[in-house]
Amino acid sequence: MLGLMQDWQLTLDKVLDHAARVHGGSEVITRRTDGKVYRTTYAAIHRRARQVSNALLRHGIRLGDRVGTLGWNSERHLETWYGAMGIGAVLHTLNPRLHPDQLAWIINHAENRVVVFDTTFLPLAEAVADKVKVEKWVVIADPDQMPANAIGAVCYEEWIAGESAEVAWGQFDERTAAGLCYTSGTTGDPKGVLYSHRSNMLEMLMAMGTDCIGISAHDVVLPVVPMFHANAWGLAFAGPASGASLVMPGAQLDGPSVYELLDSEKVTISAAVPTVWLGLLQHMEANGLKLPHLKKVVIGGSAVPERVLRAFEVDYGVEVYHAWGMTEMSPMGTIGRVPAGLKDAPLDVQLAQKLKQGLPPCGVELKIVDEHGTELPRDGESSGRLLVKGMAVVGSYFRHDDGTGRAALDADGWFDTGDVASIDQYGTMKITDRTKDVIKSGGEWISSIDLENAALLHPAVANAAAIGIPHPKWDERPLLVIEKKPGASVSEAEIKAFLDGKIAKWWMPDAVVFIDAIPLGATGKNNKLKLREMYAAGELTVAA
Ligand code: ADP
């Protein structure tokens, strides 16, 4: 027997409809690429997104067609998202930090018909234009700021100006594709994750839960995490759904610029990868600044360094929500909350727990398995490959489906995350490594994340990355690569002395090398593949 409730399809157009109807006056504030701050409302975005829909329809975009964006977080990027998704087109966020060849490959694989981009990315669009079959390029700019260009790009404002704001949104199945995002593909070709309206809506509802990000209409939310990094972690949906104000930081993501917005807009919630927070904290420490309005920061994409956790929680009174996820998981997997069983535990115990990647919300299942696929106990000690299931987890990659919708899964429907983890008795998951970054020494794993965390506690260290280097006897040994804070000085011997006692003896790096800047990948994480290549090419030399 089926239930007898309304068949209210979970399509994302309803999110912006709701925002316009119920929270129409809530603000969306953007720092535009010219540096000026522009303010608008959900009601205005709703109207203009419908104009975008009509401009797309006029171009011939129909259900299932792919519309690409190369954009910073901005109100016009948001309009493009909802304008495309509302008519059942697939909004494909392109990562502008990728190499032009890789970008061209992705645009072709996705068959983007239209690409909407920020002026900053004109050189990139021009570099790929003759390698791809994009029919229309649209520049996010006002008419008087339109750059001269060689690719026939039109001005966004002129493109939508004459369009009506009346359009039929929704009216398709909730399993219709809504968004497309390629993983950065540090190994092999990039793979496309094709989100559905339903999966993004469910993800949004999970993210809004109090023990997840928890957003209210009273919040002012600054997603530093770009909209091209796994859906801005759901915030481009959860913002309008809750009625919270959104502050869109545009192109300037350095510590001083992020601080300025957090302060001037009285931001209460923000989200970014650890490298952004390291930059912000450095700026605040150097200038004796405080953050009286900020209540919580979501930190994910790579592990939260203990130094960052303590600075926010203890020095600034800001709660850290350590999040683990993947593009393939829409992206939320776990959130580092204190489990009920430890709610009265001493601060240090609670902080140690928060340093772990956390608890899955209802809607995500986790398990860890050994090399034979046998499930390992949840004892906080055993560690193995982390497998997931859930309502917003990939089934097959775009154009890699075999007709089953589960080509990326094992026989029991589990997706292998490529991470190595343990799960403790509270159900809290801790990542020890990515499978491809694991350091295996004498048959035992050394957690590069724990090593980096310990090194980051040293006051002279701005960033740290541990990689495995070949060793004749132990297979691999750890090498610690350090980027010093500006003006700081520290030697290899001092770092080793500092680590002594904080890590197991046999984890002590064989060498510590100093480098001007640790290379970052396309989503702002330490690029360990690049570091391993640099090591192999003899570019990482030991010098104090
Ligand atoms: P990309 O590597 O292209 O940025 P994702 O954002 O999907 O793609 O990366 C997902 C991976 O990032 C996870 O599988 C995991 O290895 C790592 N990761 C994400 N969040 C965390 C975290 N909080 N702690 C440790 N690793 C993390």
PDB file of N, CA, C and O in Angstrom, residues 229-282:
ATOM      1  N   HIS A 229      33.192  24.478  -5.759  1.00  0.00           N
ATOM      2  CA  HIS A 229      33.735  23.402  -4.932  1.00  0.00           C
ATOM      3  C   HIS A 229      32.579  22.666  -4.258  1.00  0.00           C
ATOM      4  O   HIS A 229      32.119  23.062  -3.189  1.00  0.00           O
ATOM      5  N   ALA A 230      32.099  21.616  -4.921  1.00  0.00           N
ATOM      6  CA  ALA A 230      31.045  20.775  -4.359  1.00  0.00           C
ATOM      7  C   ALA A 230      29.870  21.588  -3.824  1.00  0.00           C
ATOM      8  O   ALA A 230      29.548  21.537  -2.634  1.00  0.00           O
ATOM      9  N   ASN A 231      29.235  22.377  -4.716  1.00  0.00           N
ATOM     10  CA  ASN A 231      27.995  23.077  -4.359  1.00  0.00           C
ATOM     11  C   ASN A 231      28.135  24.104  -3.245  1.00  0.00           C
ATOM     12  O   ASN A 231      27.147  24.391  -2.553  1.00  0.00           O
ATOM     13  N   ALA A 232      29.339  24.654  -3.071  1.00  0.00           N
ATOM     14  CA  ALA A 232      29.556  25.570  -1.926  1.00  0.00           C
ATOM     15  C   ALA A 232      29.036  24.912  -0.644  1.00  0.00           C
ATOM     16  O   ALA A 232      28.495  25.573   0.236  1.00  0.00           O
ATOM     17  N   TRP A 233      29.238  23.589  -0.579  1.00  0.00           N
ATOM     18  CA  TRP A 233      28.841  22.782   0.580  1.00  0.00           C
ATOM     19  C   TRP A 233      27.372  22.984   0.954  1.00  0.00           C
ATOM     20  O   TRP A 233      26.985  22.994   2.124  1.00  0.00           O
ATOM     21  N   GLY A 234      26.546  23.171  -0.062  1.00  0.00           N
ATOM     22  CA  GLY A 234      25.108  23.237   0.173  1.00  0.00           C
ATOM     23  C   GLY A 234      24.599  24.619   0.536  1.00  0.00           C
ATOM     24  O   GLY A 234      23.390  24.847   0.639  1.00  0.00           O
ATOM     25  N   LEU A 235      25.508  25.604   0.718  1.00  0.00           N
ATOM     26  CA  LEU A 235      25.073  26.900   1.253  1.00  0.00           C
ATOM     27  C   LEU A 235      24.276  27.730   0.256  1.00  0.00           C
ATOM     28  O   LEU A 235      23.463  28.561   0.645  1.00  0.00           O
ATOM     29  N   ALA A 236      24.480  27.511  -1.042  1.00  0.00           N
ATOM     30  CA  ALA A 236      23.708  28.257  -2.039  1.00  0.00           C
ATOM     31  C   ALA A 236      22.248  27.798  -2.056  1.00  0.00           C
ATOM     32  O   ALA A 236      21.387  28.468  -2.612  1.00  0.00           O
ATOM     33  N   PHE A 237      21.993  26.653  -1.439  1.00  0.00           N
ATOM     34  CA  PHE A 237      20.608  26.186  -1.283  1.00  0.00           C
ATOM     35  C   PHE A 237      20.108  26.487   0.143  1.00  0.00           C
ATOM     36  O   PHE A 237      19.011  26.992   0.330  1.00  0.00           O
ATOM     37  N   ALA A 238      20.934  26.164   1.130  1.00  0.00           N
ATOM     38  CA  ALA A 238      20.497  26.341   2.524  1.00  0.00           C
ATOM     39  C   ALA A 238      20.286  27.812   2.866  1.00  0.00           C
ATOM     40  O   ALA A 238      19.441  28.141   3.699  1.00  0.00           O
ATOM     41  N   GLY A 239      21.042  28.716   2.216  1.00  0.00           N
ATOM     42  CA  GLY A 239      20.874  30.154   2.462  1.00  0.00           C
ATOM     43  C   GLY A 239      19.455  30.592   2.134  1.00  0.00           C
ATOM     44  O   GLY A 239      18.696  31.000   3.020  1.00  0.00           O
ATOM     45  N   PRO A 240      19.054  30.500   0.850  1.00  0.00           N
ATOM     46  CA  PRO A 240      17.685  30.909   0.511  1.00  0.00           C
ATOM     47  C   PRO A 240      16.609  30.078   1.218  1.00  0.00           C
ATOM     48  O   PRO A 240      15.557  30.612   1.589  1.00  0.00           O
ATOM     49  N   ALA A 241      16.864  28.807   1.460  1.00  0.00           N
ATOM     50  CA  ALA A 241      15.840  27.971   2.099  1.00  0.00           C
ATOM     51  C   ALA A 241      15.558  28.448   3.515  1.00  0.00           C
ATOM     52  O   ALA A 241      14.416  28.408   3.980  1.00  0.00           O
ATOM     53  N   SER A 242      16.607  28.896   4.220  1.00  0.00           N
ATOM     54  CA  SER A 242      16.425  29.330   5.607  1.00  0.00           C
ATOM     55  C   SER A 242      16.089  30.809   5.696  1.00  0.00           C
ATOM     56  O   SER A 242      15.598  31.275   6.715  1.00  0.00           O
ATOM     57  N   GLY A 243      16.419  31.555   4.641  1.00  0.00           N
ATOM     58  CA  GLY A 243      16.215  33.002   4.680  1.00  0.00           C
ATOM     59  C   GLY A 243      17.400  33.752   5.250  1.00  0.00           C
ATOM     60  O   GLY A 243      17.340  34.964   5.453  1.00  0.00           O
ATOM     61  N   ALA A 244      18.501  33.035   5.512  1.00  0.00           N
ATOM     62  CA  ALA A 244      19.709  33.713   6.005  1.00  0.00           C
ATOM     63  C   ALA A 244      20.243  34.639   4.918  1.00  0.00           C
ATOM     64  O   ALA A 244      20.070  34.376   3.736  1.00  0.00           O
ATOM     65  N   SER A 245      20.898  35.705   5.339  1.00  0.00           N
ATOM     66  CA  SER A 245      21.573  36.563   4.360  1.00  0.00           C
ATOM     67  C   SER A 245      22.837  35.869   3.890  1.00  0.00           C
ATOM     68  O   SER A 245      23.508  35.193   4.672  1.00  0.00           O
ATOM     69  N   LEU A 246      23.167  36.062   2.620  1.00  0.00           N
ATOM     70  CA  LEU A 246      24.404  35.484   2.099  1.00  0.00           C
ATOM     71  C   LEU A 246      25.367  36.611   1.770  1.00  0.00           C
ATOM     72  O   LEU A 246      24.972  37.627   1.193  1.00  0.00           O
ATOM     73  N   VAL A 247      26.626  36.409   2.151  1.00  0.00           N
ATOM     74  CA  VAL A 247      27.667  37.367   1.790  1.00  0.00           C
ATOM     75  C   VAL A 247      28.601  36.650   0.828  1.00  0.00           C
ATOM     76  O   VAL A 247      29.237  35.664   1.181  1.00  0.00           O
ATOM     77  N   MET A 248      28.644  37.132  -0.405  1.00  0.00           N
ATOM     78  CA  MET A 248      29.412  36.458  -1.447  1.00  0.00           C
ATOM     79  C   MET A 248      30.735  37.172  -1.649  1.00  0.00           C
ATOM     80  O   MET A 248      30.754  38.349  -2.037  1.00  0.00           O
ATOM     81  N   PRO A 249      31.858  36.479  -1.403  1.00  0.00           N
ATOM     82  CA  PRO A 249      33.135  37.190  -1.328  1.00  0.00           C
ATOM     83  C   PRO A 249      33.811  37.481  -2.662  1.00  0.00           C
ATOM     84  O   PRO A 249      34.862  38.120  -2.675  1.00  0.00           O
ATOM     85  N   GLY A 250      33.232  37.047  -3.785  1.00  0.00           N
ATOM     86  CA  GLY A 250      33.871  37.338  -5.073  1.00  0.00           C
ATOM     87  C   GLY A 250      35.261  36.737  -5.159  1.00  0.00           C
ATOM     88  O   GLY A 250      35.495  35.621  -4.692  1.00  0.00           O
ATOM     89  N   ALA A 251      36.202  37.519  -5.700  1.00  0.00           N
ATOM     90  CA  ALA A 251      37.520  36.966  -6.029  1.00  0.00           C
ATOM     91  C   ALA A 251      38.534  37.051  -4.897  1.00  0.00           C
ATOM     92  O   ALA A 251      39.566  36.402  -4.938  1.00  0.00           O
ATOM     93  N   GLN A 252      38.258  37.868  -3.870  1.00  0.00           N
ATOM     94  CA  GLN A 252      39.300  38.110  -2.856  1.00  0.00           C
ATOM     95  C   GLN A 252      39.110  37.198  -1.644  1.00  0.00           C
ATOM     96  O   GLN A 252      38.232  37.432  -0.816  1.00  0.00           O
ATOM     97  N   LEU A 253      39.956  36.168  -1.562  1.00  0.00           N
ATOM     98  CA  LEU A 253      39.785  35.159  -0.517  1.00  0.00           C
ATOM     99  C   LEU A 253      40.967  35.126   0.458  1.00  0.00           C
ATOM    100  O   LEU A 253      41.147  34.165   1.201  1.00  0.00           O
ATOM    101  N   ASP A 254      41.775  36.167   0.441  1.00  0.00           N
ATOM    102  CA  ASP A 254      42.915  36.237   1.355  1.00  0.00           C
ATOM    103  C   ASP A 254      42.444  36.646   2.747  1.00  0.00           C
ATOM    104  O   ASP A 254      41.323  37.149   2.910  1.00  0.00           O
ATOM    105  N   GLY A 255      43.297  36.437   3.756  1.00  0.00           N
ATOM    106  CA  GLY A 255      42.935  36.710   5.149  1.00  0.00           C
ATOM    107  C   GLY A 255      42.355  38.107   5.373  1.00  0.00           C
ATOM    108  O   GLY A 255      41.247  38.239   5.908  1.00  0.00           O
ATOM    109  N   PRO A 256      43.059  39.185   4.981  1.00  0.00           N
ATOM    110  CA  PRO A 256      42.530  40.532   5.240  1.00  0.00           C
ATOM    111  C   PRO A 256      41.170  40.769   4.570  1.00  0.00           C
ATOM    112  O   PRO A 256      40.272  41.362   5.178  1.00  0.00           O
ATOM    113  N   SER A 257      40.985  40.298   3.334  1.00  0.00           N
ATOM    114  CA  SER A 257      39.701  40.532   2.640  1.00  0.00           C
ATOM    115  C   SER A 257      38.571  39.771   3.312  1.00  0.00           C
ATOM    116  O   SER A 257      37.456  40.288   3.455  1.00  0.00           O
ATOM    117  N   VAL A 258      38.846  38.516   3.705  1.00  0.00           N
ATOM    118  CA  VAL A 258      37.810  37.723   4.377  1.00  0.00           C
ATOM    119  C   VAL A 258      37.478  38.377   5.721  1.00  0.00           C
ATOM    120  O   VAL A 258      36.308  38.532   6.078  1.00  0.00           O
ATOM    121  N   TYR A 259      38.512  38.825   6.430  1.00  0.00           N
ATOM    122  CA  TYR A 259      38.255  39.470   7.718  1.00  0.00           C
ATOM    123  C   TYR A 259      37.357  40.692   7.555  1.00  0.00           C
ATOM    124  O   TYR A 259      36.391  40.882   8.299  1.00  0.00           O
ATOM    125  N   GLU A 260      37.675  41.488   6.551  1.00  0.00           N
ATOM    126  CA  GLU A 260      36.922  42.734   6.345  1.00  0.00           C
ATOM    127  C   GLU A 260      35.419  42.450   6.170  1.00  0.00           C
ATOM    128  O   GLU A 260      34.575  43.119   6.760  1.00  0.00           O
ATOM    129  N   LEU A 261      35.091  41.421   5.380  1.00  0.00           N
ATOM    130  CA  LEU A 261      33.672  41.088   5.177  1.00  0.00           C
ATOM    131  C   LEU A 261      33.049  40.514   6.452  1.00  0.00           C
ATOM    132  O   LEU A 261      31.911  40.840   6.797  1.00  0.00           O
ATOM    133  N   LEU A 262      33.792  39.622   7.116  1.00  0.00           N
ATOM    134  CA  LEU A 262      33.260  39.029   8.363  1.00  0.00           C
ATOM    135  C   LEU A 262      32.889  40.143   9.333  1.00  0.00           C
ATOM    136  O   LEU A 262      31.856  40.100  10.003  1.00  0.00           O
ATOM    137  N   ASP A 263      33.750  41.161   9.397  1.00  0.00           N
ATOM    138  CA  ASP A 263      33.572  42.246  10.349  1.00  0.00           C
ATOM    139  C   ASP A 263      32.478  43.224   9.891  1.00  0.00           C
ATOM    140  O   ASP A 263      31.518  43.472  10.617  1.00  0.00           O
ATOM    141  N   SER A 264      32.585  43.720   8.653  1.00  0.00           N
ATOM    142  CA  SER A 264      31.666  44.782   8.234  1.00  0.00           C
ATOM    143  C   SER A 264      30.241  44.257   8.059  1.00  0.00           C
ATOM    144  O   SER A 264      29.277  44.971   8.291  1.00  0.00           O
ATOM    145  N   GLU A 265      30.080  43.009   7.658  1.00  0.00           N
ATOM    146  CA  GLU A 265      28.735  42.472   7.442  1.00  0.00           C
ATOM    147  C   GLU A 265      28.205  41.718   8.658  1.00  0.00           C
ATOM    148  O   GLU A 265      27.154  41.099   8.602  1.00  0.00           O
ATOM    149  N   LYS A 266      28.971  41.691   9.736  1.00  0.00           N
ATOM    150  CA  LYS A 266      28.570  41.009  10.971  1.00  0.00           C
ATOM    151  C   LYS A 266      28.164  39.563  10.694  1.00  0.00           C
ATOM    152  O   LYS A 266      27.074  39.099  11.082  1.00  0.00           O
ATOM    153  N   VAL A 267      29.055  38.866  10.010  1.00  0.00           N
ATOM    154  CA  VAL A 267      28.788  37.480   9.606  1.00  0.00           C
ATOM    155  C   VAL A 267      28.715  36.577  10.836  1.00  0.00           C
ATOM    156  O   VAL A 267      29.524  36.707  11.758  1.00  0.00           O
ATOM    157  N   THR A 268      27.742  35.664  10.857  1.00  0.00           N
ATOM    158  CA  THR A 268      27.607  34.743  11.992  1.00  0.00           C
ATOM    159  C   THR A 268      28.109  33.334  11.672  1.00  0.00           C
ATOM    160  O   THR A 268      28.483  32.588  12.566  1.00  0.00           O
ATOM    161  N   ILE A 269      28.040  32.938  10.379  1.00  0.00           N
ATOM    162  CA  ILE A 269      28.503  31.595   9.984  1.00  0.00           C
ATOM    163  C   ILE A 269      29.369  31.743   8.735  1.00  0.00           C
ATOM    164  O   ILE A 269      28.997  32.472   7.802  1.00  0.00           O
ATOM    165  N   SER A 270      30.490  31.030   8.715  1.00  0.00           N
ATOM    166  CA  SER A 270      31.294  31.049   7.494  1.00  0.00           C
ATOM    167  C   SER A 270      31.839  29.642   7.239  1.00  0.00           C
ATOM    168  O   SER A 270      31.859  28.808   8.136  1.00  0.00           O
ATOM    169  N   ALA A 271      32.247  29.401   5.998  1.00  0.00           N
ATOM    170  CA  ALA A 271      32.724  28.055   5.635  1.00  0.00           C
ATOM    171  C   ALA A 271      33.866  28.169   4.636  1.00  0.00           C
ATOM    172  O   ALA A 271      33.783  28.935   3.676  1.00  0.00           O
ATOM    173  N   ALA A 272      34.940  27.403   4.892  1.00  0.00           N
ATOM    174  CA  ALA A 272      36.100  27.435   3.993  1.00  0.00           C
ATOM    175  C   ALA A 272      37.044  26.284   4.299  1.00  0.00           C
ATOM    176  O   ALA A 272      36.926  25.636   5.352  1.00  0.00           O
ATOM    177  N   VAL A 273      37.986  26.053   3.391  1.00  0.00           N
ATOM    178  CA  VAL A 273      39.033  25.041   3.612  1.00  0.00           C
ATOM    179  C   VAL A 273      40.065  25.597   4.611  1.00  0.00           C
ATOM    180  O   VAL A 273      40.166  26.820   4.772  1.00  0.00           O
ATOM    181  N   PRO A 274      40.841  24.711   5.270  1.00  0.00           N
ATOM    182  CA  PRO A 274      41.768  25.173   6.310  1.00  0.00           C
ATOM    183  C   PRO A 274      42.759  26.239   5.852  1.00  0.00           C
ATOM    184  O   PRO A 274      43.084  27.138   6.626  1.00  0.00           O
ATOM    185  N   THR A 275      43.230  26.198   4.611  1.00  0.00           N
ATOM    186  CA  THR A 275      44.243  27.183   4.193  1.00  0.00           C
ATOM    187  C   THR A 275      43.693  28.615   4.293  1.00  0.00           C
ATOM    188  O   THR A 275      44.434  29.529   4.625  1.00  0.00           O
ATOM    189  N   VAL A 276      42.404  28.787   4.023  1.00  0.00           N
ATOM    190  CA  VAL A 276      41.791  30.110   4.152  1.00  0.00           C
ATOM    191  C   VAL A 276      41.816  30.556   5.615  1.00  0.00           C
ATOM    192  O   VAL A 276      42.153  31.691   5.946  1.00  0.00           O
ATOM    193  N   TRP A 277      41.480  29.633   6.523  1.00  0.00           N
ATOM    194  CA  TRP A 277      41.439  29.982   7.949  1.00  0.00           C
ATOM    195  C   TRP A 277      42.827  30.247   8.484  1.00  0.00           C
ATOM    196  O   TRP A 277      43.012  31.105   9.351  1.00  0.00           O
ATOM    197  N   LEU A 278      43.822  29.503   7.980  1.00  0.00           N
ATOM    198  CA  LEU A 278      45.197  29.777   8.420  1.00  0.00           C
ATOM    199  C   LEU A 278      45.558  31.215   8.057  1.00  0.00           C
ATOM    200  O   LEU A 278      46.140  31.947   8.843  1.00  0.00           O
ATOM    201  N   GLY A 279      45.161  31.642   6.847  1.00  0.00           N
ATOM    202  CA  GLY A 279      45.432  33.012   6.399  1.00  0.00           C
ATOM    203  C   GLY A 279      44.702  34.038   7.253  1.00  0.00           C
ATOM    204  O   GLY A 279      45.270  35.062   7.646  1.00  0.00           O
ATOM    205  N   LEU A 280      43.444  33.747   7.571  1.00  0.00           N
ATOM    206  CA  LEU A 280      42.654  34.687   8.381  1.00  0.00           C
ATOM    207  C   LEU A 280      43.252  34.820   9.783  1.00  0.00           C
ATOM    208  O   LEU A 280      43.430  35.926  10.300  1.00  0.00           O
ATOM    209  N   LEU A 281      43.572  33.657  10.394  1.00  0.00           N
ATOM    210  CA  LEU A 281      44.076  33.692  11.773  1.00  0.00           C
ATOM    211  C   LEU A 281      45.411  34.425  11.850  1.00  0.00           C
ATOM    212  O   LEU A 281      45.651  35.198  12.782  1.00  0.00           O
ATOM    213  N   GLN A 282      46.245  34.210  10.848  1.00  0.00           N
ATOM    214  CA  GLN A 282      47.534  34.888  10.816  1.00  0.00           C
ATOM    215  C   GLN A 282      47.317  36.414  10.784  1.00  0.00           C
ATOM    216  O   GLN A 282      47.976  37.157  11.497  1.00  0.00           O
TER     217      GLN A 282
END
